[in-house]
Amino acid sequence: MKMNSTKNIKFTVLLFLLACTVSAHDKAPAAPAAAGPAPAASAKASGSGTFDVKDYGAVADGKTDCTAGFQKAWTEACAATGNPTIVVAAGSYLLGPIRLEGPCKAPITIQLNGNLLGSTNLGAYKENWVEFYHITGLTITGTGTFDGQGASTWPSNKCRSGGECKCFPMSVVFAFIENGAIRGIKSLNSKYFHFNIFSSKNIEISNVGITAPEDSPNTDGIHLGDVSNVTITDTTIGTGDDCISIGPGSTDVTITGVNCGPGHGISIGSLGKYANEKDVSGITVKGCTLTKTTNGLRIKTFQNNPSPVKADKIHFEDITMDHVTNPILIDQEYCPNDNCGGGVSTVAIQDVTFTNIKGISANAQTVTINCSQKVPCSQISLSNIQVTCPAGATNVTCSNAKGQADGTVKLPCF
């Protein structure tokens, strides 16, 4: 069903990406909570444009709730001109759910050198933990950490065993951000996704460390949706789900120098779950290393998509695999909990290249191209694929796809 306006389409996509989902992304969206009025500011900024959260009542003892102090510092910095900087000095700060919203009068920098501890009181959360909304010019930099303290919630999430997938808060959400950067900081033990970047453009993520245990459910490192011109460089990600997941509406995304593992690899998708999804186009993944991940380079689509959607101009190059279970995978029958209702995907996948892929597979099945019977994949290219399996000969399968491959790999459907 078509939406009546562009506004309605954007709102529908927002619900899709910010709501919790069955398995990695599969539950009907819930409406986002409205942002309440910000607490009154305390007018304690120095003449240099620096806003220290301690001047607004934040206490770095890891026990005192600092949410109000952070909100006050943001309110004053957002109203300032020049080059306002919010300072979070070394120490531990207990922080409940908070929405830091613009528009602001000038670009803002958050100098994060302390450790933010997410409240373990799930009853306090309406949506996510730290949300940044409607801001032009936002930089988060420093040596500090967003610690979601997710271990307190993971046991009640039964996704891995086929049971109930609960809705937990994402750690950091960028929504409707233009000209944003995340540099140098770390994210630890998120309750759900670590970073979710939505409906934003001109975003840089560099030298970031993202960590959660291999068995932590749905702890995607970085999820992108409805974004353009995003770069992710020199970043290390080890989680219980996708290191990077690239959702509908993502265009012009460049990923270089990422070390991924453990986790589910670097994924395009899943695509085709909801109506009116936007295309994915212009994705480059280059110079990355994947270590002991369940998947390497993956494109995944649901079996029975309600609306047409396309993924094209996707290029994987100079990738090293270190004991990866499924190094190269296009899966158009993705169904995480075997409850997708059957059907055949009509997501169109085209112009996908895999070039200079080397390393070791933990599985004899090194390449799987499983495309749609209704809309076969086209312009698939594999060149210089040097992935071996120590246990013996490697296996390559291909169905419903057209393209080309050099002598290093032979695909039966080409």
PDB file of N, CA, C and O in Angstrom, residues 233-269:
ATOM      1  N   THR A 233      35.815   3.412   9.340  1.00  0.00           N
ATOM      2  CA  THR A 233      37.217   3.108   9.098  1.00  0.00           C
ATOM      3  C   THR A 233      37.928   2.710  10.384  1.00  0.00           C
ATOM      4  O   THR A 233      37.614   3.193  11.469  1.00  0.00           O
ATOM      5  N   ASP A 234      38.912   1.810  10.225  1.00  0.00           N
ATOM      6  CA  ASP A 234      39.862   1.470  11.289  1.00  0.00           C
ATOM      7  C   ASP A 234      39.159   1.200  12.615  1.00  0.00           C
ATOM      8  O   ASP A 234      39.539   1.731  13.667  1.00  0.00           O
ATOM      9  N   THR A 235      38.148   0.359  12.558  1.00  0.00           N
ATOM     10  CA  THR A 235      37.311   0.074  13.724  1.00  0.00           C
ATOM     11  C   THR A 235      37.335  -1.418  14.018  1.00  0.00           C
ATOM     12  O   THR A 235      37.371  -2.244  13.108  1.00  0.00           O
ATOM     13  N   THR A 236      37.316  -1.774  15.306  1.00  0.00           N
ATOM     14  CA  THR A 236      37.336  -3.167  15.735  1.00  0.00           C
ATOM     15  C   THR A 236      36.000  -3.511  16.380  1.00  0.00           C
ATOM     16  O   THR A 236      35.554  -2.822  17.302  1.00  0.00           O
ATOM     17  N   ILE A 237      35.366  -4.575  15.893  1.00  0.00           N
ATOM     18  CA  ILE A 237      34.034  -4.948  16.360  1.00  0.00           C
ATOM     19  C   ILE A 237      33.997  -6.437  16.658  1.00  0.00           C
ATOM     20  O   ILE A 237      34.310  -7.262  15.797  1.00  0.00           O
ATOM     21  N   GLY A 238      33.602  -6.792  17.867  1.00  0.00           N
ATOM     22  CA  GLY A 238      33.371  -8.177  18.230  1.00  0.00           C
ATOM     23  C   GLY A 238      32.086  -8.261  19.028  1.00  0.00           C
ATOM     24  O   GLY A 238      31.982  -7.672  20.105  1.00  0.00           O
ATOM     25  N   THR A 239      31.072  -8.969  18.501  1.00  0.00           N
ATOM     26  CA  THR A 239      29.744  -8.958  19.112  1.00  0.00           C
ATOM     27  C   THR A 239      29.091 -10.329  19.010  1.00  0.00           C
ATOM     28  O   THR A 239      29.685 -11.294  18.536  1.00  0.00           O
ATOM     29  N   GLY A 240      27.825 -10.385  19.405  1.00  0.00           N
ATOM     30  CA  GLY A 240      27.041 -11.602  19.275  1.00  0.00           C
ATOM     31  C   GLY A 240      26.157 -11.609  18.045  1.00  0.00           C
ATOM     32  O   GLY A 240      25.364 -12.538  17.862  1.00  0.00           O
ATOM     33  N   ASP A 241      26.257 -10.594  17.197  1.00  0.00           N
ATOM     34  CA  ASP A 241      25.436 -10.526  15.982  1.00  0.00           C
ATOM     35  C   ASP A 241      26.270  -9.882  14.879  1.00  0.00           C
ATOM     36  O   ASP A 241      27.490  -9.960  14.919  1.00  0.00           O
ATOM     37  N   ASP A 242      25.617  -9.262  13.886  1.00  0.00           N
ATOM     38  CA  ASP A 242      26.385  -8.655  12.800  1.00  0.00           C
ATOM     39  C   ASP A 242      27.355  -7.599  13.337  1.00  0.00           C
ATOM     40  O   ASP A 242      26.964  -6.749  14.144  1.00  0.00           O
ATOM     41  N   CYS A 243      28.587  -7.642  12.854  1.00  0.00           N
ATOM     42  CA  CYS A 243      29.503  -6.541  13.181  1.00  0.00           C
ATOM     43  C   CYS A 243      28.969  -5.243  12.604  1.00  0.00           C
ATOM     44  O   CYS A 243      28.898  -4.220  13.282  1.00  0.00           O
ATOM     45  N   ILE A 244      28.584  -5.297  11.326  1.00  0.00           N
ATOM     46  CA  ILE A 244      27.940  -4.165  10.661  1.00  0.00           C
ATOM     47  C   ILE A 244      26.770  -4.709   9.861  1.00  0.00           C
ATOM     48  O   ILE A 244      26.918  -5.666   9.107  1.00  0.00           O
ATOM     49  N   SER A 245      25.595  -4.132  10.052  1.00  0.00           N
ATOM     50  CA  SER A 245      24.422  -4.508   9.258  1.00  0.00           C
ATOM     51  C   SER A 245      23.931  -3.274   8.515  1.00  0.00           C
ATOM     52  O   SER A 245      23.793  -2.195   9.099  1.00  0.00           O
ATOM     53  N   ILE A 246      23.688  -3.453   7.223  1.00  0.00           N
ATOM     54  CA  ILE A 246      23.329  -2.337   6.353  1.00  0.00           C
ATOM     55  C   ILE A 246      21.910  -2.557   5.872  1.00  0.00           C
ATOM     56  O   ILE A 246      21.634  -3.470   5.096  1.00  0.00           O
ATOM     57  N   GLY A 247      20.983  -1.733   6.368  1.00  0.00           N
ATOM     58  CA  GLY A 247      19.566  -1.927   6.124  1.00  0.00           C
ATOM     59  C   GLY A 247      19.035  -1.101   4.974  1.00  0.00           C
ATOM     60  O   GLY A 247      19.784  -0.386   4.272  1.00  0.00           O
ATOM     61  N   PRO A 248      17.722  -1.173   4.734  1.00  0.00           N
ATOM     62  CA  PRO A 248      17.078  -0.468   3.617  1.00  0.00           C
ATOM     63  C   PRO A 248      17.386   1.021   3.605  1.00  0.00           C
ATOM     64  O   PRO A 248      17.515   1.656   4.657  1.00  0.00           O
ATOM     65  N   GLY A 249      17.492   1.580   2.394  1.00  0.00           N
ATOM     66  CA  GLY A 249      17.696   3.011   2.253  1.00  0.00           C
ATOM     67  C   GLY A 249      19.124   3.469   2.427  1.00  0.00           C
ATOM     68  O   GLY A 249      19.391   4.666   2.425  1.00  0.00           O
ATOM     69  N   SER A 250      20.066   2.534   2.561  1.00  0.00           N
ATOM     70  CA  SER A 250      21.470   2.905   2.746  1.00  0.00           C
ATOM     71  C   SER A 250      22.152   3.062   1.397  1.00  0.00           C
ATOM     72  O   SER A 250      22.125   2.161   0.561  1.00  0.00           O
ATOM     73  N   THR A 251      22.778   4.221   1.173  1.00  0.00           N
ATOM     74  CA  THR A 251      23.475   4.483  -0.083  1.00  0.00           C
ATOM     75  C   THR A 251      24.825   5.129   0.199  1.00  0.00           C
ATOM     76  O   THR A 251      24.984   5.849   1.194  1.00  0.00           O
ATOM     77  N   ASP A 252      25.771   4.854  -0.673  1.00  0.00           N
ATOM     78  CA  ASP A 252      27.103   5.462  -0.584  1.00  0.00           C
ATOM     79  C   ASP A 252      27.728   5.236   0.786  1.00  0.00           C
ATOM     80  O   ASP A 252      28.034   6.171   1.536  1.00  0.00           O
ATOM     81  N   VAL A 253      27.926   3.963   1.109  1.00  0.00           N
ATOM     82  CA  VAL A 253      28.541   3.554   2.374  1.00  0.00           C
ATOM     83  C   VAL A 253      29.900   2.939   2.062  1.00  0.00           C
ATOM     84  O   VAL A 253      30.014   2.051   1.214  1.00  0.00           O
ATOM     85  N   THR A 254      30.947   3.393   2.751  1.00  0.00           N
ATOM     86  CA  THR A 254      32.298   2.868   2.558  1.00  0.00           C
ATOM     87  C   THR A 254      32.838   2.350   3.880  1.00  0.00           C
ATOM     88  O   THR A 254      32.871   3.083   4.877  1.00  0.00           O
ATOM     89  N   ILE A 255      33.256   1.089   3.875  1.00  0.00           N
ATOM     90  CA  ILE A 255      33.759   0.432   5.082  1.00  0.00           C
ATOM     91  C   ILE A 255      35.179  -0.037   4.783  1.00  0.00           C
ATOM     92  O   ILE A 255      35.392  -0.849   3.877  1.00  0.00           O
ATOM     93  N   THR A 256      36.169   0.466   5.511  1.00  0.00           N
ATOM     94  CA  THR A 256      37.562   0.094   5.267  1.00  0.00           C
ATOM     95  C   THR A 256      38.280  -0.150   6.595  1.00  0.00           C
ATOM     96  O   THR A 256      38.010   0.510   7.599  1.00  0.00           O
ATOM     97  N   GLY A 257      39.195  -1.111   6.572  1.00  0.00           N
ATOM     98  CA  GLY A 257      40.046  -1.334   7.730  1.00  0.00           C
ATOM     99  C   GLY A 257      39.303  -1.788   8.968  1.00  0.00           C
ATOM    100  O   GLY A 257      39.743  -1.507  10.083  1.00  0.00           O
ATOM    101  N   VAL A 258      38.216  -2.520   8.799  1.00  0.00           N
ATOM    102  CA  VAL A 258      37.453  -3.006   9.954  1.00  0.00           C
ATOM    103  C   VAL A 258      37.904  -4.416  10.305  1.00  0.00           C
ATOM    104  O   VAL A 258      38.028  -5.283   9.427  1.00  0.00           O
ATOM    105  N   ASN A 259      38.150  -4.650  11.583  1.00  0.00           N
ATOM    106  CA  ASN A 259      38.417  -5.985  12.105  1.00  0.00           C
ATOM    107  C   ASN A 259      37.150  -6.481  12.789  1.00  0.00           C
ATOM    108  O   ASN A 259      36.690  -5.882  13.759  1.00  0.00           O
ATOM    109  N   CYS A 260      36.595  -7.580  12.268  1.00  0.00           N
ATOM    110  CA  CYS A 260      35.302  -8.097  12.735  1.00  0.00           C
ATOM    111  C   CYS A 260      35.477  -9.497  13.302  1.00  0.00           C
ATOM    112  O   CYS A 260      36.020 -10.368  12.636  1.00  0.00           O
ATOM    113  N   GLY A 261      35.016  -9.698  14.512  1.00  0.00           N
ATOM    114  CA  GLY A 261      35.009 -11.032  15.094  1.00  0.00           C
ATOM    115  C   GLY A 261      35.233 -10.992  16.595  1.00  0.00           C
ATOM    116  O   GLY A 261      36.033 -10.186  17.086  1.00  0.00           O
ATOM    117  N   PRO A 262      34.464 -11.807  17.339  1.00  0.00           N
ATOM    118  CA  PRO A 262      33.438 -12.714  16.816  1.00  0.00           C
ATOM    119  C   PRO A 262      32.210 -11.932  16.348  1.00  0.00           C
ATOM    120  O   PRO A 262      32.140 -10.721  16.507  1.00  0.00           O
ATOM    121  N   GLY A 263      31.238 -12.677  15.805  1.00  0.00           N
ATOM    122  CA  GLY A 263      30.007 -12.051  15.337  1.00  0.00           C
ATOM    123  C   GLY A 263      29.486 -12.766  14.107  1.00  0.00           C
ATOM    124  O   GLY A 263      29.931 -13.866  13.762  1.00  0.00           O
ATOM    125  N   HIS A 264      28.536 -12.122  13.426  1.00  0.00           N
ATOM    126  CA  HIS A 264      27.898 -12.719  12.258  1.00  0.00           C
ATOM    127  C   HIS A 264      28.405 -12.132  10.949  1.00  0.00           C
ATOM    128  O   HIS A 264      27.809 -12.342   9.902  1.00  0.00           O
ATOM    129  N   GLY A 265      29.482 -11.350  11.008  1.00  0.00           N
ATOM    130  CA  GLY A 265      30.081 -10.826   9.796  1.00  0.00           C
ATOM    131  C   GLY A 265      29.578  -9.451   9.417  1.00  0.00           C
ATOM    132  O   GLY A 265      29.009  -8.717  10.231  1.00  0.00           O
ATOM    133  N   ILE A 266      29.819  -9.081   8.155  1.00  0.00           N
ATOM    134  CA  ILE A 266      29.370  -7.808   7.597  1.00  0.00           C
ATOM    135  C   ILE A 266      28.229  -8.119   6.642  1.00  0.00           C
ATOM    136  O   ILE A 266      28.412  -8.844   5.666  1.00  0.00           O
ATOM    137  N   SER A 267      27.056  -7.585   6.924  1.00  0.00           N
ATOM    138  CA  SER A 267      25.833  -8.007   6.224  1.00  0.00           C
ATOM    139  C   SER A 267      25.130  -6.849   5.541  1.00  0.00           C
ATOM    140  O   SER A 267      24.987  -5.764   6.127  1.00  0.00           O
ATOM    141  N   ILE A 268      24.666  -7.102   4.317  1.00  0.00           N
ATOM    142  CA  ILE A 268      23.689  -6.236   3.670  1.00  0.00           C
ATOM    143  C   ILE A 268      22.326  -6.848   3.968  1.00  0.00           C
ATOM    144  O   ILE A 268      22.036  -7.967   3.565  1.00  0.00           O
ATOM    145  N   GLY A 269      21.478  -6.135   4.686  1.00  0.00           N
ATOM    146  CA  GLY A 269      20.173  -6.684   5.035  1.00  0.00           C
ATOM    147  C   GLY A 269      20.065  -6.947   6.528  1.00  0.00           C
ATOM    148  O   GLY A 269      20.951  -6.585   7.300  1.00  0.00           O
TER     149      GLY A 269
END
